[in-house]
Amino acid sequence: MSESALGAHYTDEPWQRLIAAALRAAYAWTVREVRGNAAMREIARMTGVVMEVHGPGRGPVTPAALIESLHTPLRGLLVGIPQEAAELADIVLLNGNGNLTERAYDLVCEHVVPLREAAGAQPWLPTWVTMNSDQIRHRAFTAMIATTDQDEYVASRKFLVEHPAGGEQELVEQRDRIGGVRLAGGSYQTIPEGQVYRDSDHRGWWWPCPDCKWPMAVSGSGTVRCRYRPHSAVFDLLPGTRPKLRRRDDGPRAPLPTGRTVDGAKCVDAGVWRFVVVTGISELRIAAAAERAKAEVRLWPLLDRYDLSIEAASEKFTVDVKECLSLSSLINRLRTRPPSARILLPKSFEWQLEPLVDALPGLTVTTEARFLSQIRAAVRKSR
């Protein structure tokens, strides 16, 4: 499938253009010391997009004014612009230290649609600030997983989900041990500094998220947590010759992640993590539960026409798992690209069932709990 077949490639919606420009400018600001003039030019370009949307004399009219606005809730940037995503109003993209907030990584990125005038420029910009989620997935599975064989496709995609980070040699050994995994060069990159703790001797350490195994963010105040909020474990960093973590909240008492040296370590990029790894965890969890119920499971049939095909006795079920923090973004995506199977909402997103059905009454939707109950009932009926 070509990227042009994935729905609208660019956006002319004013509010979407503002969000896309704001996120690109915010990211460029965080890397200005590394990217120098290129980052400042990007901020200036995005200021132009904001000015074009707002019209003469309204909204930020200089790069400095735009960056200042990104330290405040987005409602200020969106004032006077009709928009469909009320959940964006209170979000701040840049924190007091000039770094991207967690909400930029886990929610705002779901609203990104490419800007026509910025297409193909700035290769240093990550995919999650320049492309929508469908395009990121498509690019990952055409460039990173270079195969049309179903078994190789499943093995390769499953490897990405289960091994989003690790030592480079360790990843190679795991790939060879599993077999059938085809990953193109550049699938993994050096772990970003925002996810690394460096001690007084400049030795670097990183910690895998207990839920997704991707490197957790390390704040200047010593807080360590995953950038995806539903992965809710929060830790305090305990410095030392071998730094450790201490659980801050009262969540499940899972084993503490162990610090790993950053030397030779790699991880998938943020776009692949957010839109392949995070959703893949739910897909694999549901598949494993169906297999424990003695059903036959096929992952990502027909090179991902939908996510799961499950046979329980004489009954066959097909579902597309949708894990979106933004309900409005999910509704818009389903309107523009009708699904090929029943929609399944993972356990942390079951609250979206009623509003999703109200917005799209012709859509067939289920939840993880209901779906697995249906599978177990079908298996019991066959005995």
mmCIF file of C-alpha atoms in Angstrom:
data_model
loop_
_atom_site.group_PDB
_atom_site.id
_atom_site.type_symbol
_atom_site.label_atom_id
_atom_site.label_comp_id
_atom_site.label_asym_id
_atom_site.label_seq_id
_atom_site.Cartn_x
_atom_site.Cartn_y
_atom_site.Cartn_z
ATOM 1 C CA MET A 1 0.000 0.000 0.000
ATOM 2 C CA SER A 2 1.384 3.429 -0.894
ATOM 3 C CA GLU A 3 1.507 6.245 1.645
ATOM 4 C CA SER A 4 -0.950 8.198 -0.479
ATOM 5 C CA ALA A 5 -3.463 5.427 0.123
ATOM 6 C CA LEU A 6 -3.316 5.977 3.854
ATOM 7 C CA GLY A 7 -5.760 8.842 3.885
ATOM 8 C CA ALA A 8 -5.095 12.588 3.566
ATOM 9 C CA HIS A 9 -1.350 13.028 3.223
ATOM 10 C CA TYR A 10 -1.428 16.698 4.170
ATOM 11 C CA THR A 11 -3.878 18.867 6.042
ATOM 12 C CA ASP A 12 -5.629 22.114 5.230
ATOM 13 C CA GLU A 13 -7.526 22.161 8.540
ATOM 14 C CA PRO A 14 -6.368 25.323 10.355
ATOM 15 C CA TRP A 15 -6.284 23.791 13.846
ATOM 16 C CA GLN A 16 -4.362 20.735 12.630
ATOM 17 C CA ARG A 17 -1.842 22.971 10.895
ATOM 18 C CA LEU A 18 -1.359 24.908 14.131
ATOM 19 C CA ILE A 19 -0.794 21.750 16.185
ATOM 20 C CA ALA A 20 1.623 20.319 13.617
ATOM 21 C CA ALA A 21 3.582 23.580 13.460
ATOM 22 C CA ALA A 22 3.623 23.946 17.232
ATOM 23 C CA LEU A 23 4.981 20.450 17.802
ATOM 24 C CA ARG A 24 7.669 20.843 15.138
ATOM 25 C CA ALA A 25 8.735 24.177 16.589
ATOM 26 C CA ALA A 26 8.770 22.773 20.133
ATOM 27 C CA TYR A 27 10.949 19.850 19.095
ATOM 28 C CA ALA A 28 13.322 22.131 17.166
ATOM 29 C CA TRP A 29 13.683 24.305 20.280
ATOM 30 C CA THR A 30 14.770 21.304 22.361
ATOM 31 C CA VAL A 31 17.578 20.439 19.931
ATOM 32 C CA ARG A 32 18.728 23.974 19.102
ATOM 33 C CA GLU A 33 22.086 23.487 20.834
ATOM 34 C CA VAL A 34 22.791 20.456 18.662
ATOM 35 C CA ARG A 35 21.167 21.563 15.409
ATOM 36 C CA GLY A 36 22.053 25.249 15.677
ATOM 37 C CA ASN A 37 20.840 27.401 12.788
ATOM 38 C CA ALA A 38 18.865 24.538 11.252
ATOM 39 C CA ALA A 39 16.673 24.363 14.373
ATOM 40 C CA MET A 40 16.165 28.131 14.442
ATOM 41 C CA ARG A 41 15.227 28.136 10.756
ATOM 42 C CA GLU A 42 12.657 25.432 11.448
ATOM 43 C CA ILE A 43 11.146 27.518 14.246
ATOM 44 C CA ALA A 44 10.976 30.490 11.860
ATOM 45 C CA ARG A 45 9.287 28.335 9.194
ATOM 46 C CA MET A 46 6.704 27.142 11.711
ATOM 47 C CA THR A 47 6.114 30.727 12.838
ATOM 48 C CA GLY A 48 5.208 31.436 9.226
ATOM 49 C CA VAL A 49 2.666 28.592 9.273
ATOM 50 C CA VAL A 50 1.114 29.963 12.482
ATOM 51 C CA MET A 51 0.912 33.477 11.030
ATOM 52 C CA GLU A 52 -0.695 32.148 7.843
ATOM 53 C CA VAL A 53 -3.376 30.334 9.857
ATOM 54 C CA HIS A 54 -4.155 33.231 12.201
ATOM 55 C CA GLY A 55 -3.945 36.030 9.652
ATOM 56 C CA PRO A 56 -2.301 39.467 9.943
ATOM 57 C CA GLY A 57 -1.630 40.759 13.455
ATOM 58 C CA ARG A 58 -3.063 37.757 15.309
ATOM 59 C CA GLY A 59 -1.253 35.061 17.225
ATOM 60 C CA PRO A 60 2.550 34.841 17.625
ATOM 61 C CA VAL A 61 4.285 36.838 14.904
ATOM 62 C CA THR A 62 7.943 36.150 15.771
ATOM 63 C CA PRO A 63 9.847 32.936 16.544
ATOM 64 C CA ALA A 64 10.467 34.191 20.090
ATOM 65 C CA ALA A 65 6.753 34.825 20.614
ATOM 66 C CA LEU A 66 5.907 31.358 19.283
ATOM 67 C CA ILE A 67 8.354 29.653 21.655
ATOM 68 C CA GLU A 68 6.998 31.685 24.554
ATOM 69 C CA SER A 69 3.459 30.541 23.696
ATOM 70 C CA LEU A 70 4.557 26.898 23.692
ATOM 71 C CA HIS A 71 5.359 27.221 27.402
ATOM 72 C CA THR A 72 1.656 27.928 27.998
ATOM 73 C CA PRO A 73 -1.523 25.873 27.320
ATOM 74 C CA LEU A 74 -2.329 25.372 23.646
ATOM 75 C CA ARG A 75 -5.699 27.084 24.052
ATOM 76 C CA GLY A 76 -3.847 30.383 23.621
ATOM 77 C CA LEU A 77 -2.490 29.332 20.248
ATOM 78 C CA LEU A 78 -5.867 27.942 19.192
ATOM 79 C CA VAL A 79 -7.968 30.941 20.237
ATOM 80 C CA GLY A 80 -10.379 31.939 17.492
ATOM 81 C CA ILE A 81 -9.672 28.751 15.493
ATOM 82 C CA PRO A 82 -12.531 26.201 15.313
ATOM 83 C CA GLN A 83 -11.189 22.789 16.292
ATOM 84 C CA GLU A 84 -12.384 19.301 17.165
ATOM 85 C CA ALA A 85 -9.905 18.258 19.860
ATOM 86 C CA ALA A 86 -10.943 19.832 23.154
ATOM 87 C CA GLU A 87 -8.403 17.692 25.035
ATOM 88 C CA LEU A 88 -5.587 19.767 23.530
ATOM 89 C CA ALA A 89 -6.625 23.046 25.169
ATOM 90 C CA ASP A 90 -4.836 22.508 28.485
ATOM 91 C CA ILE A 91 -1.702 20.870 27.093
ATOM 92 C CA VAL A 92 1.671 22.600 27.361
ATOM 93 C CA LEU A 93 4.375 21.468 24.903
ATOM 94 C CA LEU A 94 7.484 22.889 26.601
ATOM 95 C CA ASN A 95 8.177 22.711 30.325
ATOM 96 C CA GLY A 96 10.069 25.212 32.453
ATOM 97 C CA ASN A 97 13.386 23.676 31.448
ATOM 98 C CA GLY A 98 12.617 24.049 27.758
ATOM 99 C CA ASN A 99 12.082 20.312 27.243
ATOM 100 C CA LEU A 100 9.121 18.563 25.643
ATOM 101 C CA THR A 101 6.425 17.497 28.093
ATOM 102 C CA GLU A 102 5.098 13.949 28.364
ATOM 103 C CA ARG A 103 1.833 15.049 26.787
ATOM 104 C CA ALA A 104 3.711 16.040 23.632
ATOM 105 C CA TYR A 105 5.021 12.497 23.305
ATOM 106 C CA ASP A 106 1.887 10.548 24.145
ATOM 107 C CA LEU A 107 -1.130 12.651 23.118
ATOM 108 C CA VAL A 108 -0.283 15.589 20.854
ATOM 109 C CA CYS A 109 1.634 13.340 18.446
ATOM 110 C CA GLU A 110 -1.640 11.527 17.698
ATOM 111 C CA HIS A 111 -2.871 14.731 16.016
ATOM 112 C CA VAL A 112 0.121 15.230 13.716
ATOM 113 C CA VAL A 113 -0.655 15.524 10.020
ATOM 114 C CA PRO A 114 2.133 16.514 7.577
ATOM 115 C CA LEU A 115 2.384 20.116 6.456
ATOM 116 C CA ARG A 116 2.415 20.466 2.682
ATOM 117 C CA GLU A 117 4.887 23.344 2.566
ATOM 118 C CA ALA A 118 7.289 21.524 4.890
ATOM 119 C CA ALA A 119 7.230 18.165 3.124
ATOM 120 C CA GLY A 120 10.547 16.468 2.551
ATOM 121 C CA ALA A 121 12.582 19.028 4.482
ATOM 122 C CA GLN A 122 14.707 18.718 7.620
ATOM 123 C CA PRO A 123 15.658 15.032 7.681
ATOM 124 C CA TRP A 124 16.819 15.493 11.279
ATOM 125 C CA LEU A 125 13.223 15.924 12.425
ATOM 126 C CA PRO A 126 11.840 12.641 13.851
ATOM 127 C CA THR A 127 8.894 10.980 12.160
ATOM 128 C CA TRP A 128 6.559 11.447 15.125
ATOM 129 C CA VAL A 129 6.536 15.233 14.666
ATOM 130 C CA THR A 130 6.213 15.194 10.856
ATOM 131 C CA MET A 131 4.054 12.171 9.934
ATOM 132 C CA ASN A 132 0.773 10.689 11.069
ATOM 133 C CA SER A 133 0.667 7.319 12.821
ATOM 134 C CA ASP A 134 -0.447 5.331 9.765
ATOM 135 C CA GLN A 135 2.447 6.708 7.718
ATOM 136 C CA ILE A 136 4.944 5.875 10.480
ATOM 137 C CA ARG A 137 3.713 2.297 10.663
ATOM 138 C CA HIS A 138 3.694 1.967 6.885
ATOM 139 C CA ARG A 139 7.236 3.308 6.594
ATOM 140 C CA ALA A 140 8.421 1.001 9.366
ATOM 141 C CA PHE A 141 6.986 -2.065 7.685
ATOM 142 C CA THR A 142 8.252 -1.231 4.208
ATOM 143 C CA ALA A 143 11.710 0.128 5.076
ATOM 144 C CA MET A 144 12.519 -1.753 8.288
ATOM 145 C CA ILE A 145 10.760 -5.008 7.565
ATOM 146 C CA ALA A 146 11.729 -5.646 3.968
ATOM 147 C CA THR A 147 9.677 -8.726 3.196
ATOM 148 C CA THR A 148 6.381 -9.821 1.676
ATOM 149 C CA ASP A 149 6.478 -13.214 3.381
ATOM 150 C CA GLN A 150 3.796 -13.439 6.099
ATOM 151 C CA ASP A 151 5.878 -15.505 8.528
ATOM 152 C CA GLU A 152 8.881 -13.201 8.199
ATOM 153 C CA TYR A 153 6.631 -10.186 8.572
ATOM 154 C CA VAL A 154 5.133 -11.486 11.821
ATOM 155 C CA ALA A 155 8.518 -12.539 13.215
ATOM 156 C CA SER A 156 10.067 -9.166 12.366
ATOM 157 C CA ARG A 157 7.213 -7.062 13.726
ATOM 158 C CA LYS A 158 6.994 -9.150 16.879
ATOM 159 C CA PHE A 159 10.738 -8.733 17.368
ATOM 160 C CA LEU A 160 10.381 -4.935 17.247
ATOM 161 C CA VAL A 161 7.592 -5.009 19.825
ATOM 162 C CA GLU A 162 9.365 -7.380 22.204
ATOM 163 C CA HIS A 163 12.869 -5.934 21.753
ATOM 164 C CA PRO A 164 12.574 -2.145 21.342
ATOM 165 C CA ALA A 165 15.943 -1.534 23.025
ATOM 166 C CA GLY A 166 19.079 -3.299 24.183
ATOM 167 C CA GLY A 167 22.773 -3.704 23.631
ATOM 168 C CA GLU A 168 23.587 -3.836 19.932
ATOM 169 C CA GLN A 169 25.284 -7.241 20.166
ATOM 170 C CA GLU A 170 22.494 -8.531 22.385
ATOM 171 C CA LEU A 171 19.876 -7.509 19.811
ATOM 172 C CA VAL A 172 21.811 -9.262 17.046
ATOM 173 C CA GLU A 173 22.070 -12.459 19.092
ATOM 174 C CA GLN A 174 18.360 -12.377 19.952
ATOM 175 C CA ARG A 175 17.465 -11.821 16.303
ATOM 176 C CA ASP A 176 19.620 -14.752 15.180
ATOM 177 C CA ARG A 177 18.290 -17.000 17.923
ATOM 178 C CA ILE A 178 14.656 -16.331 16.973
ATOM 179 C CA GLY A 179 15.253 -16.724 13.235
ATOM 180 C CA GLY A 180 13.140 -15.412 10.367
ATOM 181 C CA VAL A 181 13.609 -11.768 11.421
ATOM 182 C CA ARG A 182 14.387 -9.334 8.594
ATOM 183 C CA LEU A 183 15.306 -5.824 9.718
ATOM 184 C CA ALA A 184 16.816 -3.222 7.406
ATOM 185 C CA GLY A 185 19.838 -1.177 8.415
ATOM 186 C CA GLY A 186 19.022 1.764 10.651
ATOM 187 C CA SER A 187 16.205 0.001 12.474
ATOM 188 C CA TYR A 188 17.773 0.968 15.802
ATOM 189 C CA GLN A 189 19.491 4.179 16.851
ATOM 190 C CA THR A 190 21.589 5.491 19.715
ATOM 191 C CA ILE A 191 19.512 6.084 22.862
ATOM 192 C CA PRO A 192 18.662 9.825 23.069
ATOM 193 C CA GLU A 193 20.310 11.808 25.863
ATOM 194 C CA GLY A 194 16.927 12.660 27.413
ATOM 195 C CA GLN A 195 16.606 8.971 28.265
ATOM 196 C CA VAL A 196 20.084 8.616 29.733
ATOM 197 C CA TYR A 197 21.498 9.407 33.195
ATOM 198 C CA ARG A 198 25.155 10.392 33.274
ATOM 199 C CA ASP A 199 27.154 10.193 36.492
ATOM 200 C CA SER A 200 30.020 12.450 37.561
ATOM 201 C CA ASP A 201 32.404 10.467 35.345
ATOM 202 C CA HIS A 202 30.030 10.920 32.378
ATOM 203 C CA ARG A 203 29.165 7.219 32.307
ATOM 204 C CA GLY A 204 25.680 6.723 30.915
ATOM 205 C CA TRP A 205 22.840 4.520 32.168
ATOM 206 C CA TRP A 206 19.338 3.771 30.921
ATOM 207 C CA TRP A 207 16.338 1.881 32.287
ATOM 208 C CA PRO A 208 13.704 -0.065 30.305
ATOM 209 C CA CYS A 209 10.051 0.718 30.999
ATOM 210 C CA PRO A 210 8.457 -2.215 32.888
ATOM 211 C CA ASP A 211 5.602 -2.218 30.372
ATOM 212 C CA CYS A 212 7.134 -1.561 26.941
ATOM 213 C CA LYS A 213 10.908 -2.040 27.567
ATOM 214 C CA TRP A 214 11.757 1.214 25.739
ATOM 215 C CA PRO A 215 14.199 3.534 27.577
ATOM 216 C CA MET A 216 12.387 5.676 30.147
ATOM 217 C CA ALA A 217 12.851 9.446 30.247
ATOM 218 C CA VAL A 218 15.234 10.802 32.888
ATOM 219 C CA SER A 219 14.405 14.299 34.150
ATOM 220 C CA GLY A 220 16.853 16.803 35.564
ATOM 221 C CA SER A 221 15.122 16.476 38.945
ATOM 222 C CA GLY A 222 15.846 12.747 39.098
ATOM 223 C CA THR A 223 12.463 11.373 38.054
ATOM 224 C CA VAL A 224 12.457 8.355 35.754
ATOM 225 C CA ARG A 225 9.287 7.275 33.909
ATOM 226 C CA CYS A 226 7.986 6.133 30.551
ATOM 227 C CA ARG A 227 6.883 8.862 28.157
ATOM 228 C CA TYR A 228 3.596 7.027 27.564
ATOM 229 C CA ARG A 229 1.365 7.954 30.509
ATOM 230 C CA PRO A 230 -0.670 4.718 30.675
ATOM 231 C CA HIS A 231 2.652 3.047 31.523
ATOM 232 C CA SER A 232 2.321 4.703 34.880
ATOM 233 C CA ALA A 233 5.278 3.507 36.985
ATOM 234 C CA VAL A 234 7.284 6.461 38.328
ATOM 235 C CA PHE A 235 10.726 6.127 39.899
ATOM 236 C CA ASP A 236 13.222 8.253 41.786
ATOM 237 C CA LEU A 237 16.826 8.002 40.677
ATOM 238 C CA LEU A 238 19.339 7.008 43.359
ATOM 239 C CA PRO A 239 22.779 8.130 42.105
ATOM 240 C CA GLY A 240 25.917 6.102 42.744
ATOM 241 C CA THR A 241 28.642 4.121 41.042
ATOM 242 C CA ARG A 242 25.826 1.927 39.760
ATOM 243 C CA PRO A 243 22.672 4.074 39.954
ATOM 244 C CA LYS A 244 19.388 2.453 41.002
ATOM 245 C CA LEU A 245 15.701 3.303 40.994
ATOM 246 C CA ARG A 246 13.185 3.555 43.821
ATOM 247 C CA ARG A 247 9.475 3.208 43.109
ATOM 248 C CA ARG A 248 7.690 6.468 43.882
ATOM 249 C CA ASP A 249 4.016 5.586 43.535
ATOM 250 C CA ASP A 250 1.878 2.813 45.000
ATOM 251 C CA GLY A 251 1.378 0.831 41.816
ATOM 252 C CA PRO A 252 1.887 -2.905 41.327
ATOM 253 C CA ARG A 253 4.997 -4.186 43.063
ATOM 254 C CA ALA A 254 6.799 -5.364 39.948
ATOM 255 C CA PRO A 255 10.578 -5.904 40.053
ATOM 256 C CA LEU A 256 12.531 -2.670 39.729
ATOM 257 C CA PRO A 257 14.152 -2.076 36.326
ATOM 258 C CA THR A 258 17.904 -2.530 36.419
ATOM 259 C CA GLY A 259 20.151 0.196 35.042
ATOM 260 C CA ARG A 260 22.011 -0.730 31.884
ATOM 261 C CA THR A 261 25.077 0.907 30.399
ATOM 262 C CA VAL A 262 24.394 3.162 27.448
ATOM 263 C CA ASP A 263 27.643 2.114 25.751
ATOM 264 C CA GLY A 264 26.680 0.148 22.652
ATOM 265 C CA ALA A 265 22.956 0.380 23.472
ATOM 266 C CA LYS A 266 20.331 1.019 20.785
ATOM 267 C CA CYS A 267 16.582 1.601 20.617
ATOM 268 C CA VAL A 268 13.901 2.039 17.965
ATOM 269 C CA ASP A 269 13.059 5.663 17.220
ATOM 270 C CA ALA A 270 10.275 7.466 19.055
ATOM 271 C CA GLY A 271 7.777 7.191 16.190
ATOM 272 C CA VAL A 272 8.162 3.417 15.883
ATOM 273 C CA TRP A 273 8.018 3.080 19.682
ATOM 274 C CA ARG A 274 4.840 5.160 20.000
ATOM 275 C CA PHE A 275 2.879 3.721 17.088
ATOM 276 C CA VAL A 276 4.290 0.197 16.686
ATOM 277 C CA VAL A 277 5.707 -0.934 20.029
ATOM 278 C CA VAL A 278 3.097 0.587 22.365
ATOM 279 C CA THR A 279 0.118 -0.713 20.393
ATOM 280 C CA GLY A 280 1.909 -4.004 19.685
ATOM 281 C CA ILE A 281 2.102 -4.751 23.416
ATOM 282 C CA SER A 282 -1.695 -4.743 23.622
ATOM 283 C CA GLU A 283 -1.993 -6.837 20.450
ATOM 284 C CA LEU A 284 0.389 -9.485 21.784
ATOM 285 C CA ARG A 285 -1.288 -9.486 25.212
ATOM 286 C CA ILE A 286 -4.715 -10.124 23.671
ATOM 287 C CA ALA A 287 -3.285 -12.798 21.372
ATOM 288 C CA ALA A 288 -1.641 -14.571 24.313
ATOM 289 C CA ALA A 289 -4.883 -14.515 26.320
ATOM 290 C CA ALA A 290 -6.780 -16.039 23.383
ATOM 291 C CA GLU A 291 -4.144 -18.759 23.022
ATOM 292 C CA ARG A 292 -4.415 -19.574 26.742
ATOM 293 C CA ALA A 293 -8.141 -20.025 26.132
ATOM 294 C CA LYS A 294 -7.180 -22.689 23.532
ATOM 295 C CA ALA A 295 -8.099 -20.592 20.505
ATOM 296 C CA GLU A 296 -6.008 -20.484 17.329
ATOM 297 C CA VAL A 297 -4.463 -17.058 16.732
ATOM 298 C CA ARG A 298 -2.949 -15.409 13.653
ATOM 299 C CA LEU A 299 -1.133 -12.102 14.088
ATOM 300 C CA TRP A 300 -1.392 -9.304 11.515
ATOM 301 C CA PRO A 301 -2.928 -11.435 8.711
ATOM 302 C CA LEU A 302 -2.335 -10.518 5.064
ATOM 303 C CA LEU A 303 0.610 -8.286 6.035
ATOM 304 C CA ASP A 304 -1.478 -6.288 8.517
ATOM 305 C CA ARG A 305 -4.852 -5.934 6.828
ATOM 306 C CA TYR A 306 -6.064 -6.131 10.431
ATOM 307 C CA ASP A 307 -4.423 -7.091 13.720
ATOM 308 C CA LEU A 308 -5.797 -10.435 14.862
ATOM 309 C CA SER A 309 -7.612 -13.409 13.341
ATOM 310 C CA ILE A 310 -8.819 -15.864 15.979
ATOM 311 C CA GLU A 311 -10.574 -19.182 15.504
ATOM 312 C CA ALA A 312 -12.376 -20.713 18.460
ATOM 313 C CA ALA A 313 -13.950 -24.039 17.527
ATOM 314 C CA SER A 314 -16.093 -23.313 14.448
ATOM 315 C CA GLU A 315 -16.216 -19.559 14.988
ATOM 316 C CA LYS A 316 -13.792 -17.052 13.467
ATOM 317 C CA PHE A 317 -13.187 -13.536 14.785
ATOM 318 C CA THR A 318 -11.184 -10.687 13.228
ATOM 319 C CA VAL A 319 -10.328 -7.495 15.088
ATOM 320 C CA ASP A 320 -8.334 -4.292 14.676
ATOM 321 C CA VAL A 321 -6.877 -3.098 17.994
ATOM 322 C CA LYS A 322 -7.076 0.686 18.431
ATOM 323 C CA GLU A 323 -5.096 2.262 21.257
ATOM 324 C CA CYS A 324 -5.431 6.048 21.026
ATOM 325 C CA LEU A 325 -5.279 8.484 23.925
ATOM 326 C CA SER A 326 -7.149 11.026 21.818
ATOM 327 C CA LEU A 327 -10.736 9.974 21.189
ATOM 328 C CA SER A 328 -11.240 12.751 18.619
ATOM 329 C CA SER A 329 -8.162 11.615 16.688
ATOM 330 C CA LEU A 330 -9.412 8.016 16.697
ATOM 331 C CA ILE A 331 -12.846 9.053 15.448
ATOM 332 C CA ASN A 332 -11.319 11.116 12.652
ATOM 333 C CA ARG A 333 -9.036 8.260 11.568
ATOM 334 C CA LEU A 334 -11.905 5.776 11.478
ATOM 335 C CA ARG A 335 -14.021 8.171 9.448
ATOM 336 C CA THR A 336 -11.325 8.647 6.824
ATOM 337 C CA ARG A 337 -10.147 5.014 6.782
ATOM 338 C CA PRO A 338 -12.964 2.575 7.599
ATOM 339 C CA PRO A 339 -11.569 -0.526 9.328
ATOM 340 C CA SER A 340 -11.306 -3.968 7.735
ATOM 341 C CA ALA A 341 -12.422 -5.719 10.926
ATOM 342 C CA ARG A 342 -14.256 -5.135 14.185
ATOM 343 C CA ILE A 343 -12.619 -2.473 16.363
ATOM 344 C CA LEU A 344 -11.238 -3.676 19.700
ATOM 345 C CA LEU A 345 -10.463 -1.227 22.512
ATOM 346 C CA PRO A 346 -7.723 -2.424 24.918
ATOM 347 C CA LYS A 347 -8.455 -2.657 28.626
ATOM 348 C CA SER A 348 -7.204 0.832 29.524
ATOM 349 C CA PHE A 349 -9.332 2.378 26.768
ATOM 350 C CA GLU A 350 -12.676 0.674 27.300
ATOM 351 C CA TRP A 351 -14.141 4.024 28.448
ATOM 352 C CA GLN A 352 -14.094 5.065 24.772
ATOM 353 C CA LEU A 353 -16.731 2.487 23.788
ATOM 354 C CA GLU A 354 -19.905 4.542 24.213
ATOM 355 C CA PRO A 355 -18.628 7.861 22.786
ATOM 356 C CA LEU A 356 -17.066 6.015 19.848
ATOM 357 C CA VAL A 357 -20.308 4.206 19.006
ATOM 358 C CA ASP A 358 -22.277 7.449 19.456
ATOM 359 C CA ALA A 359 -19.972 9.246 17.020
ATOM 360 C CA LEU A 360 -19.830 6.383 14.489
ATOM 361 C CA PRO A 361 -23.073 4.387 14.918
ATOM 362 C CA GLY A 362 -22.341 2.138 11.949
ATOM 363 C CA LEU A 363 -19.085 0.923 13.513
ATOM 364 C CA THR A 364 -18.797 -2.485 15.178
ATOM 365 C CA VAL A 365 -16.791 -2.079 18.396
ATOM 366 C CA THR A 366 -15.896 -4.356 21.282
ATOM 367 C CA THR A 367 -13.602 -4.192 24.295
ATOM 368 C CA GLU A 368 -10.751 -6.461 25.347
ATOM 369 C CA ALA A 369 -12.736 -7.890 28.250
ATOM 370 C CA ARG A 370 -15.860 -8.555 26.159
ATOM 371 C CA PHE A 371 -13.891 -10.010 23.276
ATOM 372 C CA LEU A 372 -11.932 -12.467 25.420
ATOM 373 C CA SER A 373 -15.137 -13.512 27.164
ATOM 374 C CA GLN A 374 -16.637 -14.202 23.729
ATOM 375 C CA ILE A 375 -13.598 -16.291 22.772
ATOM 376 C CA ARG A 376 -13.755 -18.342 25.991
ATOM 377 C CA ALA A 377 -17.491 -18.911 25.524
ATOM 378 C CA ALA A 378 -16.944 -20.152 21.966
ATOM 379 C CA VAL A 379 -14.249 -22.573 23.156
ATOM 380 C CA ARG A 380 -16.457 -23.876 25.999
ATOM 381 C CA LYS A 381 -19.381 -24.377 23.603
ATOM 382 C CA SER A 382 -17.291 -26.699 21.440
ATOM 383 C CA ARG A 383 -16.426 -29.100 24.260
#
